[in-house]
XYZ file of C-alpha atoms in Angstrom:
380
model
C 105.611 -198.176 -119.973
C 103.165 -199.216 -117.293
C 104.682 -200.844 -114.127
C 102.553 -201.597 -111.274
C 103.063 -199.414 -108.267
C 100.323 -200.798 -106.005
C 101.294 -201.333 -102.501
C 99.473 -204.487 -101.226
C 97.062 -204.461 -98.566
C 99.352 -206.230 -96.164
C 102.056 -203.456 -96.841
C 101.568 -200.342 -94.552
C 102.055 -197.233 -96.616
C 103.705 -195.265 -94.020
C 104.252 -192.357 -96.340
C 100.656 -192.103 -96.882
C 99.667 -192.048 -93.326
C 102.470 -189.413 -92.645
C 101.046 -187.344 -95.490
C 97.625 -187.329 -94.221
C 98.752 -186.386 -90.882
C 100.961 -183.580 -92.005
C 98.243 -182.195 -94.248
C 95.557 -182.136 -91.615
C 97.690 -180.616 -89.066
C 98.978 -177.812 -91.238
C 95.490 -177.029 -92.911
C 93.303 -177.422 -89.775
C 95.234 -177.461 -86.419
C 98.163 -175.074 -86.620
C 97.055 -171.357 -86.332
C 97.812 -169.692 -89.637
C 99.559 -166.684 -87.744
C 102.177 -168.602 -86.344
C 103.657 -168.886 -89.830
C 105.880 -171.976 -88.795
C 108.241 -172.941 -91.551
C 106.663 -176.404 -91.652
C 107.317 -177.075 -95.404
C 111.112 -176.521 -95.044
C 110.951 -179.226 -92.323
C 108.176 -181.492 -93.131
C 108.500 -181.841 -96.991
C 112.233 -182.992 -96.711
C 111.178 -185.505 -94.070
C 108.335 -186.769 -96.208
C 110.741 -187.066 -99.168
C 112.930 -189.310 -96.996
C 110.118 -191.429 -95.723
C 108.859 -191.931 -99.239
C 112.274 -192.987 -100.461
C 112.877 -195.461 -97.601
C 109.417 -196.971 -98.288
C 110.130 -197.286 -102.098
C 113.311 -199.005 -101.245
C 111.832 -201.330 -98.670
C 109.039 -202.330 -100.665
C 111.137 -202.317 -103.813
C 108.132 -200.412 -105.416
C 108.388 -199.699 -109.103
C 107.327 -196.461 -110.739
C 106.116 -195.544 -114.104
C 108.962 -194.287 -116.434
C 107.016 -191.206 -117.369
C 106.563 -190.046 -113.862
C 110.314 -190.477 -113.223
C 111.117 -188.481 -116.324
C 108.638 -185.861 -115.301
C 110.164 -185.400 -111.810
C 113.580 -185.132 -113.184
C 112.486 -182.452 -115.595
C 110.681 -180.543 -112.803
C 113.968 -180.651 -110.758
C 116.028 -179.492 -113.570
C 113.704 -176.649 -114.460
C 113.618 -175.671 -110.684
C 117.440 -175.516 -110.347
C 117.841 -173.614 -113.508
C 115.542 -170.887 -112.023
C 116.213 -171.764 -108.292
C 114.300 -170.282 -105.526
C 113.590 -171.833 -102.111
C 110.168 -170.563 -102.488
C 109.239 -172.490 -105.657
C 111.067 -175.528 -104.497
C 108.957 -175.902 -101.240
C 105.800 -174.453 -102.535
C 105.497 -176.246 -105.888
C 108.411 -178.423 -106.983
C 108.629 -180.691 -104.193
C 104.816 -181.146 -103.450
C 104.313 -182.200 -107.248
C 107.342 -184.517 -107.162
C 105.765 -186.087 -104.071
C 102.551 -186.524 -105.932
C 104.256 -187.891 -108.942
C 106.143 -190.500 -107.115
C 103.538 -191.515 -104.223
C 100.694 -191.731 -106.659
C 102.400 -193.145 -109.605
C 100.206 -195.332 -111.600
C 97.299 -194.030 -109.462
C 97.070 -196.810 -107.088
C 94.326 -197.215 -104.370
C 96.075 -196.863 -101.113
C 94.530 -198.516 -97.858
C 94.380 -196.542 -94.856
C 92.401 -197.408 -91.580
C 89.079 -195.508 -91.080
C 89.736 -195.145 -87.384
C 93.012 -193.215 -88.069
C 91.185 -190.923 -90.372
C 88.157 -190.443 -87.854
C 90.706 -189.525 -85.172
C 92.167 -186.811 -87.310
C 88.690 -185.641 -88.576
C 87.551 -185.147 -84.903
C 90.649 -183.135 -84.204
C 90.092 -180.998 -87.139
C 86.436 -180.571 -86.377
C 87.017 -179.411 -82.819
C 89.977 -177.117 -84.149
C 87.691 -175.461 -86.895
C 84.886 -174.940 -84.620
C 87.250 -173.084 -82.228
C 88.644 -171.046 -85.061
C 85.231 -170.216 -86.257
C 84.241 -168.835 -82.885
C 87.298 -166.571 -82.533
C 88.580 -165.602 -86.015
C 87.028 -162.888 -88.057
C 87.875 -160.897 -91.266
C 87.249 -157.257 -90.908
C 85.660 -155.968 -94.115
C 86.110 -152.362 -95.436
C 82.532 -151.442 -94.324
C 83.173 -152.296 -90.562
C 81.420 -155.704 -90.763
C 83.030 -159.083 -89.827
C 82.939 -162.292 -91.738
C 83.747 -165.686 -89.972
C 86.844 -167.455 -91.149
C 89.283 -170.124 -90.111
C 92.663 -168.954 -88.700
C 93.949 -168.155 -92.328
C 91.540 -164.981 -92.057
C 90.113 -165.440 -95.579
C 86.587 -166.711 -95.648
C 87.138 -167.932 -99.303
C 90.348 -169.868 -98.392
C 88.618 -171.121 -95.618
C 85.797 -172.324 -97.952
C 88.635 -174.203 -99.995
C 89.920 -175.994 -96.886
C 86.245 -176.832 -95.741
C 85.622 -178.143 -99.208
C 88.465 -180.433 -98.975
C 87.499 -181.470 -95.420
C 83.976 -182.017 -96.645
C 85.326 -184.555 -99.386
C 87.325 -186.401 -96.677
C 84.310 -186.784 -94.424
C 82.132 -187.978 -97.303
C 84.791 -190.517 -98.127
C 84.919 -191.822 -94.574
C 81.253 -191.275 -93.757
C 82.160 -188.886 -90.726
C 78.786 -187.239 -90.231
C 79.929 -184.442 -87.534
C 82.445 -183.157 -90.302
C 79.739 -183.168 -93.012
C 77.380 -181.258 -90.898
C 80.146 -178.736 -90.069
C 80.762 -178.367 -93.683
C 77.439 -177.755 -94.648
C 76.701 -175.150 -91.985
C 79.855 -173.282 -92.756
C 78.508 -172.306 -96.022
C 76.236 -169.836 -94.167
C 79.107 -168.881 -91.893
C 81.871 -168.286 -94.408
C 79.388 -166.616 -96.887
C 81.739 -167.702 -99.626
C 80.052 -167.788 -103.217
C 82.683 -170.297 -104.640
C 82.284 -172.550 -101.634
C 78.613 -172.629 -101.983
C 78.495 -173.029 -105.708
C 81.002 -175.822 -105.600
C 78.785 -177.773 -102.949
C 75.813 -177.154 -105.331
C 77.711 -178.652 -108.015
C 78.941 -181.437 -105.712
C 75.304 -182.580 -105.020
C 74.218 -182.375 -108.730
C 76.999 -184.555 -109.744
C 76.040 -186.918 -106.939
C 72.302 -187.068 -108.068
C 73.251 -187.606 -111.649
C 76.227 -189.780 -110.923
C 75.818 -192.541 -113.322
C 74.692 -190.822 -116.450
C 77.028 -187.949 -116.163
C 79.953 -190.334 -115.455
C 79.462 -192.328 -118.675
C 79.735 -189.127 -120.535
C 82.795 -187.719 -118.737
C 84.530 -191.027 -119.015
C 84.799 -190.711 -122.784
C 86.641 -187.242 -122.498
C 90.130 -186.803 -121.593
C 90.326 -184.974 -118.235
C 93.122 -182.719 -119.598
C 90.753 -181.427 -122.311
C 88.086 -180.808 -119.730
C 90.575 -179.107 -117.505
C 91.678 -176.649 -120.263
C 88.192 -176.014 -121.549
C 87.141 -175.275 -118.108
C 90.061 -172.613 -117.541
C 89.168 -171.087 -120.904
C 85.617 -170.781 -119.690
C 86.868 -169.091 -116.620
C 88.928 -166.675 -118.556
C 85.909 -165.786 -121.100
C 83.684 -165.342 -118.008
C 86.192 -162.873 -116.699
C 86.507 -161.079 -120.183
C 82.601 -161.097 -120.305
C 82.411 -159.644 -116.945
C 85.036 -156.828 -117.577
C 83.652 -155.866 -120.891
C 79.807 -156.491 -120.610
C 78.676 -156.442 -117.153
C 77.833 -153.144 -115.171
C 79.636 -153.511 -111.926
C 77.838 -152.382 -108.680
C 80.045 -150.344 -106.225
C 78.452 -151.950 -103.245
C 80.383 -155.041 -101.854
C 77.862 -157.213 -100.019
C 79.408 -158.912 -96.989
C 76.054 -160.377 -95.868
C 74.759 -163.741 -96.816
C 73.098 -162.207 -99.644
C 76.325 -162.158 -101.372
C 75.875 -165.817 -102.153
C 73.522 -164.816 -104.870
C 74.998 -161.577 -106.189
C 78.140 -161.507 -108.612
C 78.491 -158.136 -110.023
C 80.337 -156.543 -107.253
C 83.628 -154.603 -107.580
C 85.804 -157.466 -105.994
C 85.284 -159.538 -108.921
C 86.306 -156.874 -111.282
C 89.667 -156.523 -109.478
C 90.114 -160.240 -109.729
C 89.360 -160.625 -113.434
C 91.592 -157.630 -114.109
C 94.561 -159.593 -112.263
C 94.002 -162.453 -114.647
C 94.231 -160.226 -117.613
C 97.370 -158.480 -116.203
C 99.138 -161.638 -116.106
C 98.390 -162.740 -119.575
C 99.332 -159.424 -120.794
C 102.560 -159.254 -118.906
C 103.859 -162.845 -120.097
C 102.689 -161.752 -123.860
C 105.010 -158.888 -123.623
C 108.005 -160.317 -121.549
C 109.363 -163.831 -122.709
C 111.787 -163.793 -119.862
C 109.172 -163.163 -117.299
C 106.895 -165.900 -118.877
C 109.804 -168.382 -118.566
C 110.692 -167.403 -114.936
C 107.408 -166.455 -113.364
C 107.122 -163.690 -110.796
C 108.122 -166.170 -107.986
C 108.380 -164.461 -104.560
C 107.516 -160.980 -106.150
C 104.118 -162.322 -107.138
C 102.217 -160.486 -104.470
C 104.105 -157.291 -104.364
C 103.360 -156.963 -108.075
C 99.618 -157.977 -108.014
C 98.326 -156.494 -104.619
C 98.511 -153.036 -106.044
C 96.123 -153.944 -108.831
C 93.437 -154.440 -106.140
C 93.498 -158.436 -105.941
C 95.506 -161.189 -106.485
C 94.695 -163.752 -109.076
C 91.546 -165.817 -108.395
C 92.165 -168.561 -110.635
C 94.477 -171.508 -109.244
C 95.829 -172.529 -112.739
C 96.917 -168.986 -113.576
C 98.097 -168.541 -109.970
C 100.522 -171.484 -110.400
C 101.624 -170.194 -113.783
C 102.263 -166.577 -112.244
C 104.471 -167.991 -109.405
C 106.400 -170.777 -111.410
C 106.488 -169.478 -115.196
C 105.258 -171.419 -118.119
C 107.867 -174.141 -118.352
C 107.422 -175.323 -114.812
C 103.823 -174.726 -114.809
C 103.265 -177.013 -117.834
C 105.161 -179.709 -116.010
C 103.323 -179.206 -112.936
C 99.958 -179.691 -114.523
C 101.229 -182.389 -116.802
C 101.873 -184.366 -113.438
C 98.815 -183.142 -111.656
C 96.263 -184.053 -114.418
C 97.912 -187.505 -115.179
C 97.478 -188.535 -111.567
C 94.001 -187.126 -111.215
C 92.962 -188.723 -114.470
C 94.006 -191.960 -113.042
C 91.667 -191.566 -110.182
C 88.574 -190.406 -112.172
C 86.208 -193.211 -111.258
C 82.501 -193.045 -110.720
C 83.040 -192.657 -107.068
C 85.571 -189.937 -107.469
C 84.423 -187.767 -110.260
C 82.003 -185.615 -108.103
C 84.849 -184.662 -105.958
C 87.041 -183.754 -109.011
C 84.980 -181.710 -110.901
C 83.500 -179.742 -107.976
C 86.928 -179.106 -106.880
C 88.286 -177.986 -110.340
C 85.454 -175.691 -110.593
C 86.311 -174.139 -107.276
C 89.766 -173.621 -108.726
C 88.466 -171.711 -111.595
C 87.552 -168.741 -109.261
C 90.005 -168.992 -106.446
C 93.657 -169.075 -105.745
C 95.484 -171.713 -103.460
C 93.593 -174.767 -104.656
C 96.328 -176.134 -106.824
C 99.369 -175.302 -104.821
C 101.343 -176.401 -101.705
C 99.351 -178.917 -99.485
C 95.801 -178.461 -100.768
C 96.340 -180.799 -103.849
C 98.274 -183.187 -101.809
C 95.426 -183.846 -99.474
C 92.917 -183.623 -102.339
C 94.724 -186.492 -104.280
C 95.115 -188.422 -101.056
C 91.385 -188.347 -100.703
C 90.835 -189.721 -104.233
C 93.507 -192.392 -103.694
C 92.022 -193.618 -100.393
C 90.630 -197.165 -100.073
C 89.244 -197.153 -96.481
C 89.794 -200.212 -94.434
C 86.836 -200.400 -91.875
C 88.230 -202.619 -89.019
C 84.933 -203.769 -87.881
C 83.746 -204.987 -91.153
C 86.988 -206.825 -91.618
C 86.531 -208.473 -88.285
C 83.269 -209.702 -89.226
C 84.390 -210.924 -92.540
C 87.096 -212.938 -90.833
C 84.798 -214.569 -88.169
C 82.444 -215.351 -91.208
C 85.296 -217.203 -92.995
C 86.300 -219.046 -89.748
C 82.693 -220.276 -89.448
C 81.850 -218.224 -86.074
């Protein structure tokens, strides 16, 4: 049953404005080491804003999204933990409700530009002062989260936002940071983005004929096969290159540990049904850190935290919403982001997918162009 969920241009989507503000502040402005319990405060507040907005505008939702949210809540409370609730269940429920029907949501460009200026200044400050100390004594530039690869993820999302609103200072910062972070995944994802941009029309005609869920599944199978090939066939070097040269080398020991973590998860679930149903939850890092690395695949990471039932519901909602936004304008964002998620964690949990989908949903209102159009209609 397809019920229109669009909020018209004359109606301000206060939840969407609040969601963008929350995402930018948490990802780019608040220093990570403060470890503030923002999710436990802000996610319930965002939920209240969304409910009030739905009631005020009398917005209607797709039945399938309502059912999916109900199932997520049921599965969550059957295996309740506040960790899963605030990291997975509430964010995916907000995605399902806010973006039900995949509407284009209007937002003022000036608002986004102001937030992007704040984020740009904050990230420049962080890149000046924050470093990750490597085992060989070298230091790598990072954002306040301390991980150059996760910093690459946040910068990739910021790059998408800047491209969407044509914010040049942010675009320049994102491009320069490929050298500063020396993150292979970020570098390759940007390359994929520009390849998709240059071949946008012919590639989209092909992609548009294939269900995005199939592409997502095949992509993750490809990621797993790459890991198995790496573990079984590739001679691993022992030197872990921390210089810019690492952008072009892949056979270091860090990748070995990451692919071992993927294999460990699959084997542990295959041998323990109860674990597969419930997931590792809050014990995830204490189990996987001793292996040498946590899982570097965002799909498997969600499955590891939540278990298979909640994980399936999570990705059912995520892929339903994303597929609704797979337009010619957005497909370069979608596929470069999904590639990034094949070989790094964090991309499909918490705030990151909220901001990513928000970028896909944006319909930018340019006040200057609107005024010119108004004057033209009035005959000035």
